Coordinates of C-alpha atoms and ligand atoms in Angstrom, one line a residue:
X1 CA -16.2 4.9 -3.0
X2 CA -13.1 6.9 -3.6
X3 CA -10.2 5.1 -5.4
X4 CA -6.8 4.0 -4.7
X5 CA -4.1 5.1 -6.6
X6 CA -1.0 2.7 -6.9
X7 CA 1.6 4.2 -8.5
X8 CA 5.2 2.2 -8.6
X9 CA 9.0 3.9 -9.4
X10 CA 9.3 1.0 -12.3
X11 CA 7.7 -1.5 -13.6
X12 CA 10.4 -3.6 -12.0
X13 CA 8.5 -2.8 -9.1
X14 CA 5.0 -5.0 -10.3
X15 CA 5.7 -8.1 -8.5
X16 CA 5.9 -6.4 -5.6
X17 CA 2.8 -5.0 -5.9
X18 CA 0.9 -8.4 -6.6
X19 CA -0.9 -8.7 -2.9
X20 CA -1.8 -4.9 -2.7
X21 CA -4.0 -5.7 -6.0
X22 CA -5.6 -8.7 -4.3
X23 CA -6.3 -7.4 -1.6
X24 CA -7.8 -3.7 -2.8
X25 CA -9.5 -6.7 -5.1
X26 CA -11.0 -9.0 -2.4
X27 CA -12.0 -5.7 -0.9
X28 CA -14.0 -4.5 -4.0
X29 CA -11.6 -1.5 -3.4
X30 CA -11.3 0.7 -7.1
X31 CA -8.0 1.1 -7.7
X32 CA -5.5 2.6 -10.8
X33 CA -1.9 1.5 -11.2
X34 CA 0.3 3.8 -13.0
X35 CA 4.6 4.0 -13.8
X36 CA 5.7 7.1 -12.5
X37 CA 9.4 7.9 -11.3
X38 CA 10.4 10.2 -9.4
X39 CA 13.0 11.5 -11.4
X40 CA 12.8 10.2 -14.6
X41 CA 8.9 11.4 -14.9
X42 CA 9.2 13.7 -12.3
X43 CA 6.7 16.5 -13.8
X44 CA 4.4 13.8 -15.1
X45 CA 3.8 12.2 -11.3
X46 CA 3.7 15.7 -9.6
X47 CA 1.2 16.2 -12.2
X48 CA -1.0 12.8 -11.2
X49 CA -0.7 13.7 -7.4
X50 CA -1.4 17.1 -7.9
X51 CA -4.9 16.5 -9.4
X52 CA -5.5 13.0 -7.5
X53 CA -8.0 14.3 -4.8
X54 CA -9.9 16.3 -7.9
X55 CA -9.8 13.0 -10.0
X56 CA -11.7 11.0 -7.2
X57 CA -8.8 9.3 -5.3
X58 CA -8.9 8.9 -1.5
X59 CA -5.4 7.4 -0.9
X60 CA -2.2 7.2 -3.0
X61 CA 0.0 4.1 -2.1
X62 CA 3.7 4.5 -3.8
X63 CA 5.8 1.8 -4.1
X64 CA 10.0 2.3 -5.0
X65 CA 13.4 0.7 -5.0
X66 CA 17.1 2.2 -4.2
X67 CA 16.9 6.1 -3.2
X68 CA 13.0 5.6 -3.0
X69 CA 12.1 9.5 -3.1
X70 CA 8.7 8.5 -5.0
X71 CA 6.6 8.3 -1.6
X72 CA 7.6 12.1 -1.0
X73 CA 7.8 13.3 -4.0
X74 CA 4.2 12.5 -4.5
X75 CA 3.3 13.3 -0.6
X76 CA 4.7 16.9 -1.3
X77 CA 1.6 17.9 -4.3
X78 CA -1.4 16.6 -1.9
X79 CA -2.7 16.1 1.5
X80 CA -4.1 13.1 0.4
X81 CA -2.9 10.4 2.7
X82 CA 0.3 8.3 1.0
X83 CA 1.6 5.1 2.4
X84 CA 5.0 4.4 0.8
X85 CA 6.3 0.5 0.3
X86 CA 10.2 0.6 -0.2
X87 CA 10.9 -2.4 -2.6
X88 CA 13.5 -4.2 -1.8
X89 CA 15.1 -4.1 -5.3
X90 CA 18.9 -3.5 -4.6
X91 CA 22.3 -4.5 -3.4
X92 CA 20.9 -3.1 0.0
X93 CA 18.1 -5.6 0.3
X94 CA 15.8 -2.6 0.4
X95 CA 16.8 -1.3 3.6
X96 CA 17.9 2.0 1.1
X97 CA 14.1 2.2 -0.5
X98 CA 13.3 1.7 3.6
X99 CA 14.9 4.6 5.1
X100 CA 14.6 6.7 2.2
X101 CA 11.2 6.1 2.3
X102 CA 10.3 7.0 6.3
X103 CA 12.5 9.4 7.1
X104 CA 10.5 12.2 5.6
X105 CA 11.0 15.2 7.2
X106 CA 8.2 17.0 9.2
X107 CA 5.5 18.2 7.5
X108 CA 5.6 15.9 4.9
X109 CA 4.2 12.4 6.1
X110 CA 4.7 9.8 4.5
X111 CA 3.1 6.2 6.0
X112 CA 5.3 3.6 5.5
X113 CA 5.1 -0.3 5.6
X114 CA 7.4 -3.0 5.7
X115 CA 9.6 -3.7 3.3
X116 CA 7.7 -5.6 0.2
X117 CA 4.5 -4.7 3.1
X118 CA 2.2 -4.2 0.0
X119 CA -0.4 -6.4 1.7
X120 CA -0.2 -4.2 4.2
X121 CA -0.4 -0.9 2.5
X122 CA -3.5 -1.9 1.3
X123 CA -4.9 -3.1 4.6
X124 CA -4.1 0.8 5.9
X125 CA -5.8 1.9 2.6
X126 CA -8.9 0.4 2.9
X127 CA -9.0 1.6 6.7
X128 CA -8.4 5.1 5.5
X129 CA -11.1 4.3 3.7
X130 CA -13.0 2.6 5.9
X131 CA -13.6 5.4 8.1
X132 CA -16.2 7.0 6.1
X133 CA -17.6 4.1 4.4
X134 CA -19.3 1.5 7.2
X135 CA -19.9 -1.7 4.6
X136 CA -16.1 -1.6 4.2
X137 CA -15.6 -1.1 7.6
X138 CA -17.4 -4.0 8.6
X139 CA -15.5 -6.4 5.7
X140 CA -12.0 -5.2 7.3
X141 CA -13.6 -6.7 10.9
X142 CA -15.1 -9.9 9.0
X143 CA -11.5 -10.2 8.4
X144 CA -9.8 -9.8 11.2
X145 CA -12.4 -12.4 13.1
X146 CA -10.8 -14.6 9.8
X147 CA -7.2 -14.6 11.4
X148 CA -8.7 -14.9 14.3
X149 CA -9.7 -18.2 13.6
X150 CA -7.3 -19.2 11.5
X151 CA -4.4 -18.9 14.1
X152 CA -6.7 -20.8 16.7
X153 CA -6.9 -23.3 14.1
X154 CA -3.3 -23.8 13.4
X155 CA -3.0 -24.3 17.4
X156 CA -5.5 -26.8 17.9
X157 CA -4.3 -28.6 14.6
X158 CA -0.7 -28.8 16.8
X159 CA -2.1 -30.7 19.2
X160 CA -4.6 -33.2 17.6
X161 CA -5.1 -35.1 20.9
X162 CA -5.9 -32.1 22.8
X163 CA -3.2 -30.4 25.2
X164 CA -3.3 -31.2 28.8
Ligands
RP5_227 C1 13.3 2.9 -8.4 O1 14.5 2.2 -8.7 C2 12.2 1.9 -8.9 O2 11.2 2.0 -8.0 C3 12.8 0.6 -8.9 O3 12.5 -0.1 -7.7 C4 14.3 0.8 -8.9 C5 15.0 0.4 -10.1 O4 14.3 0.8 -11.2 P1 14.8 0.6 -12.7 O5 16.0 1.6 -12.8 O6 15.3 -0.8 -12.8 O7 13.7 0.9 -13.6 O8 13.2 4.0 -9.1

């Protein structure tokens, strides 16, 4: 299976990045984390993106704070697909990292999540993924059918004595 590359503005930024590592994890998803910033390491993560799809990676998610140019930087050396995460890590509450991070200009995508949404980066990882690999396929529906239930679950548990 191809890897995910994770690669974060700062190490400031690792908290953040705790639920995309379980969940790439629980998803037996290989992954690589790496420090690179935009513009203090700028040659050194054009570098990494550069050689990504050669090096065996099938997705890049990039996580940053404040003028979050990381996504795009890295978006700009590959056509590998890159989900950006802005971090909320700022004065701005990350809505800075948010629209720095999704206003890309055309040509140039950059998918991004939520705010903090590294669950959710990963999630659109493993789909990407997922299209050309069936046994992950089938784990992201085993999960799905697991919210399923567990929202029907939290309703019932409402209403112990049944509703009318
Ligand atoms: C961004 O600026 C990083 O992604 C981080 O979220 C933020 C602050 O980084 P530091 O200057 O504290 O390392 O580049």
């Amino acid at each position: 299976m191809k890897k995910v590359a994770v690669i974060m503005g700062s190490d400031h930024d690792l908290p953040v990045l705790k639920g995309a590592f379980d969940t790439l994890e629980s998803l037996g998803i290989p992954w690589e984390a790496h420090v690179f910033s935009a513009h203090r390491t700028p040659f050194e993560a054009a570098d990494f993106s550069r050689t990504a799809e050669e090096n065996g990676f099938g997705v890049i998610i990039a996580a940053a704070g404040k003028a979050a140019h990381l996504a795009g930087a890295l978006a700009a050396q590959t056509v590998l697909p890159v989900i950006g995460i802005p971090v909320k890590s700022s004065t701005l509450d990350g809505l800075d990292a948010l629209l720095s991070t999704v206003q890309m200009p055309g040509g140039i995508p950059v998918a991004t999540v939520a705010i903090d949404g590294s669950q959710n980066a990963a999630l659109l990882a493993a789909q990407i993924l997922a299209l050309s690999d069936s046994e992950l396929s089938e784990k992201l529906k085993d999960l799905r059918k697991q919210q399923h239930e567990e929202v029907l679950n939290k309703d019932r548990n409402l209403n112990p004595l049944g509703s009318c």
